[in-house]
Amino acid sequence: QVQLVESGGGLVQPGGSLRLSCADSGSMFSMNDMGWYRQTPGKQRELVAAITSGGTTDYADSVKGRFTISRDNAKNTVYLQMNSLKPEDTAVYYCNARLKVVATIYRDYWGQGTQVTVSS
């Protein structure tokens, strides 16, 4: 069973930095694609960054050059380093794990979310 626990959110000033962490209790963490999503009230949850089991990364255009996703399989943890934060980055950030069952069938698991607020 997969349980995702996020940490690292908080209140920061514009231009500041935060590092989000997501610990995965699953037994096959290294095989999972992982991602960070964010959501603001009234808007769809959007992909911020993703990293595959093979280490390939992908970022939303709005965060390229500022955010970095990484994973430490030994710690069953995925990170999101957020630099040069802007007020528009304010959102609840969710950790996602996508587990492949068979072929093209996947299961998605979500953390509880952690609030990131960028404001002066």
PDB file of C-alpha atoms in Angstrom:
ATOM      1  CA  GLN A   1       0.000   0.000   0.000  1.00  0.00           C
ATOM      2  CA  VAL A   2       1.258   3.449  -0.923  1.00  0.00           C
ATOM      3  CA  GLN A   3       1.162   6.352   1.483  1.00  0.00           C
ATOM      4  CA  LEU A   4       2.567   9.717   0.490  1.00  0.00           C
ATOM      5  CA  VAL A   5       3.452  12.351   3.042  1.00  0.00           C
ATOM      6  CA  GLU A   6       4.497  15.826   1.938  1.00  0.00           C
ATOM      7  CA  SER A   7       6.434  18.322   3.970  1.00  0.00           C
ATOM      8  CA  GLY A   8       8.300  21.562   3.496  1.00  0.00           C
ATOM      9  CA  GLY A   9       5.546  23.982   2.626  1.00  0.00           C
ATOM     10  CA  GLY A  10       5.148  27.326   4.260  1.00  0.00           C
ATOM     11  CA  LEU A  11       5.118  31.071   3.846  1.00  0.00           C
ATOM     12  CA  VAL A  12       7.964  32.703   1.983  1.00  0.00           C
ATOM     13  CA  GLN A  13       8.646  36.069   0.449  1.00  0.00           C
ATOM     14  CA  PRO A  14       8.878  36.555  -3.298  1.00  0.00           C
ATOM     15  CA  GLY A  15      12.280  35.498  -4.498  1.00  0.00           C
ATOM     16  CA  GLY A  16      12.664  33.027  -1.680  1.00  0.00           C
ATOM     17  CA  SER A  17      13.117  29.292  -1.793  1.00  0.00           C
ATOM     18  CA  LEU A  18      11.461  26.196  -0.420  1.00  0.00           C
ATOM     19  CA  ARG A  19      12.182  22.530  -0.706  1.00  0.00           C
ATOM     20  CA  LEU A  20       9.270  20.147  -0.655  1.00  0.00           C
ATOM     21  CA  SER A  21       9.707  16.521   0.265  1.00  0.00           C
ATOM     22  CA  CYS A  22       7.453  13.565  -0.313  1.00  0.00           C
ATOM     23  CA  ALA A  23       8.069  10.298   1.455  1.00  0.00           C
ATOM     24  CA  ASP A  24       6.563   7.209  -0.111  1.00  0.00           C
ATOM     25  CA  SER A  25       5.895   4.168   2.030  1.00  0.00           C
ATOM     26  CA  GLY A  26       5.403   1.935  -0.984  1.00  0.00           C
ATOM     27  CA  SER A  27       7.611  -1.073  -1.368  1.00  0.00           C
ATOM     28  CA  MET A  28       8.374  -0.414  -5.033  1.00  0.00           C
ATOM     29  CA  PHE A  29       9.199   3.261  -4.960  1.00  0.00           C
ATOM     30  CA  SER A  30      12.023   2.997  -7.460  1.00  0.00           C
ATOM     31  CA  MET A  31       9.620   1.655 -10.065  1.00  0.00           C
ATOM     32  CA  ASN A  32       7.139   4.506  -9.782  1.00  0.00           C
ATOM     33  CA  ASP A  33       6.859   7.686 -11.751  1.00  0.00           C
ATOM     34  CA  MET A  34       6.598  10.581  -9.322  1.00  0.00           C
ATOM     35  CA  GLY A  35       5.306  14.078  -9.694  1.00  0.00           C
ATOM     36  CA  TRP A  36       4.367  17.309  -8.044  1.00  0.00           C
ATOM     37  CA  TYR A  37       1.091  19.003  -8.807  1.00  0.00           C
ATOM     38  CA  ARG A  38      -0.421  22.184  -7.513  1.00  0.00           C
ATOM     39  CA  GLN A  39      -3.904  23.548  -7.217  1.00  0.00           C
ATOM     40  CA  THR A  40      -5.498  26.846  -6.303  1.00  0.00           C
ATOM     41  CA  PRO A  41      -9.171  27.339  -5.451  1.00  0.00           C
ATOM     42  CA  GLY A  42     -11.400  27.118  -8.493  1.00  0.00           C
ATOM     43  CA  LYS A  43      -8.664  25.862 -10.777  1.00  0.00           C
ATOM     44  CA  GLN A  44      -7.681  22.483 -12.111  1.00  0.00           C
ATOM     45  CA  ARG A  45      -4.809  20.680 -10.550  1.00  0.00           C
ATOM     46  CA  GLU A  46      -1.790  21.152 -12.780  1.00  0.00           C
ATOM     47  CA  LEU A  47       1.414  19.263 -13.199  1.00  0.00           C
ATOM     48  CA  VAL A  48       4.387  21.196 -11.922  1.00  0.00           C
ATOM     49  CA  ALA A  49       7.143  18.663 -12.344  1.00  0.00           C
ATOM     50  CA  ALA A  50       7.510  14.956 -12.884  1.00  0.00           C
ATOM     51  CA  ILE A  51      10.270  12.427 -12.765  1.00  0.00           C
ATOM     52  CA  THR A  52      10.039   8.940 -14.165  1.00  0.00           C
ATOM     53  CA  SER A  53      11.450   5.800 -12.667  1.00  0.00           C
ATOM     54  CA  GLY A  54      14.260   6.182 -15.169  1.00  0.00           C
ATOM     55  CA  GLY A  55      15.068   9.710 -14.067  1.00  0.00           C
ATOM     56  CA  THR A  56      13.562  11.643 -16.953  1.00  0.00           C
ATOM     57  CA  THR A  57      12.137  14.969 -15.809  1.00  0.00           C
ATOM     58  CA  ASP A  58       9.450  17.260 -17.109  1.00  0.00           C
ATOM     59  CA  TYR A  59       8.390  20.719 -15.975  1.00  0.00           C
ATOM     60  CA  ALA A  60       5.597  23.121 -16.524  1.00  0.00           C
ATOM     61  CA  ASP A  61       6.737  26.075 -18.596  1.00  0.00           C
ATOM     62  CA  SER A  62       5.931  28.420 -15.748  1.00  0.00           C
ATOM     63  CA  VAL A  63       8.515  26.846 -13.450  1.00  0.00           C
ATOM     64  CA  LYS A  64      11.293  25.887 -15.832  1.00  0.00           C
ATOM     65  CA  GLY A  65      14.601  27.231 -14.677  1.00  0.00           C
ATOM     66  CA  ARG A  66      13.305  27.815 -11.164  1.00  0.00           C
ATOM     67  CA  PHE A  67      12.134  24.428  -9.901  1.00  0.00           C
ATOM     68  CA  THR A  68      14.007  21.154  -9.815  1.00  0.00           C
ATOM     69  CA  ILE A  69      12.529  17.748  -9.141  1.00  0.00           C
ATOM     70  CA  SER A  70      14.710  14.945  -7.907  1.00  0.00           C
ATOM     71  CA  ARG A  71      14.384  11.610  -6.216  1.00  0.00           C
ATOM     72  CA  ASP A  72      16.356   9.543  -3.785  1.00  0.00           C
ATOM     73  CA  ASN A  73      15.291   5.956  -4.191  1.00  0.00           C
ATOM     74  CA  ALA A  74      17.289   4.864  -1.176  1.00  0.00           C
ATOM     75  CA  LYS A  75      15.109   7.136   0.955  1.00  0.00           C
ATOM     76  CA  ASN A  76      11.879   6.559  -0.958  1.00  0.00           C
ATOM     77  CA  THR A  77      11.630  10.312  -1.299  1.00  0.00           C
ATOM     78  CA  VAL A  78      11.000  12.788  -4.074  1.00  0.00           C
ATOM     79  CA  TYR A  79      11.914  16.450  -3.745  1.00  0.00           C
ATOM     80  CA  LEU A  80      10.895  19.691  -5.337  1.00  0.00           C
ATOM     81  CA  GLN A  81      13.406  22.476  -4.960  1.00  0.00           C
ATOM     82  CA  MET A  82      11.671  25.770  -5.605  1.00  0.00           C
ATOM     83  CA  ASN A  83      13.765  28.863  -6.149  1.00  0.00           C
ATOM     84  CA  SER A  84      12.913  32.407  -7.142  1.00  0.00           C
ATOM     85  CA  LEU A  85       9.395  31.920  -5.919  1.00  0.00           C
ATOM     86  CA  LYS A  86       6.672  34.185  -7.204  1.00  0.00           C
ATOM     87  CA  PRO A  87       3.248  35.007  -5.792  1.00  0.00           C
ATOM     88  CA  GLU A  88       1.723  33.033  -8.657  1.00  0.00           C
ATOM     89  CA  ASP A  89       3.374  29.926  -7.247  1.00  0.00           C
ATOM     90  CA  THR A  90       1.038  30.086  -4.278  1.00  0.00           C
ATOM     91  CA  ALA A  91      -0.969  26.878  -4.175  1.00  0.00           C
ATOM     92  CA  VAL A  92      -1.455  23.600  -2.440  1.00  0.00           C
ATOM     93  CA  TYR A  93       1.201  21.247  -3.698  1.00  0.00           C
ATOM     94  CA  TYR A  94       0.455  17.561  -3.995  1.00  0.00           C
ATOM     95  CA  CYS A  95       2.791  14.660  -4.356  1.00  0.00           C
ATOM     96  CA  ASN A  96       1.760  12.031  -6.869  1.00  0.00           C
ATOM     97  CA  ALA A  97       2.885   8.487  -7.412  1.00  0.00           C
ATOM     98  CA  ARG A  98       1.905   6.615 -10.528  1.00  0.00           C
ATOM     99  CA  LEU A  99       2.217   2.892 -10.249  1.00  0.00           C
ATOM    100  CA  LYS A 100       2.173   0.699 -13.302  1.00  0.00           C
ATOM    101  CA  VAL A 101       0.020  -2.363 -12.822  1.00  0.00           C
ATOM    102  CA  VAL A 102       0.203  -4.019 -16.218  1.00  0.00           C
ATOM    103  CA  ALA A 103       0.798  -2.662 -19.697  1.00  0.00           C
ATOM    104  CA  THR A 104      -0.887   0.754 -19.828  1.00  0.00           C
ATOM    105  CA  ILE A 105      -2.856   0.392 -16.622  1.00  0.00           C
ATOM    106  CA  TYR A 106      -1.737   2.694 -13.844  1.00  0.00           C
ATOM    107  CA  ARG A 107      -2.836   3.608 -10.369  1.00  0.00           C
ATOM    108  CA  ASP A 108      -2.404   7.114  -8.995  1.00  0.00           C
ATOM    109  CA  TYR A 109      -1.771   7.890  -5.359  1.00  0.00           C
ATOM    110  CA  TRP A 110      -1.817  11.321  -3.799  1.00  0.00           C
ATOM    111  CA  GLY A 111      -0.446  12.946  -0.726  1.00  0.00           C
ATOM    112  CA  GLN A 112      -2.504  15.169   1.523  1.00  0.00           C
ATOM    113  CA  GLY A 113      -1.047  18.348   0.096  1.00  0.00           C
ATOM    114  CA  THR A 114       1.137  21.038   1.553  1.00  0.00           C
ATOM    115  CA  GLN A 115       0.432  24.750   1.354  1.00  0.00           C
ATOM    116  CA  VAL A 116       2.945  27.039  -0.285  1.00  0.00           C
ATOM    117  CA  THR A 117       2.279  30.733   0.075  1.00  0.00           C
ATOM    118  CA  VAL A 118       4.477  33.330  -1.569  1.00  0.00           C
ATOM    119  CA  SER A 119       3.722  36.769  -0.264  1.00  0.00           C
ATOM    120  CA  SER A 120       5.372  39.799   1.210  1.00  0.00           C
TER     121      SER A 120
END
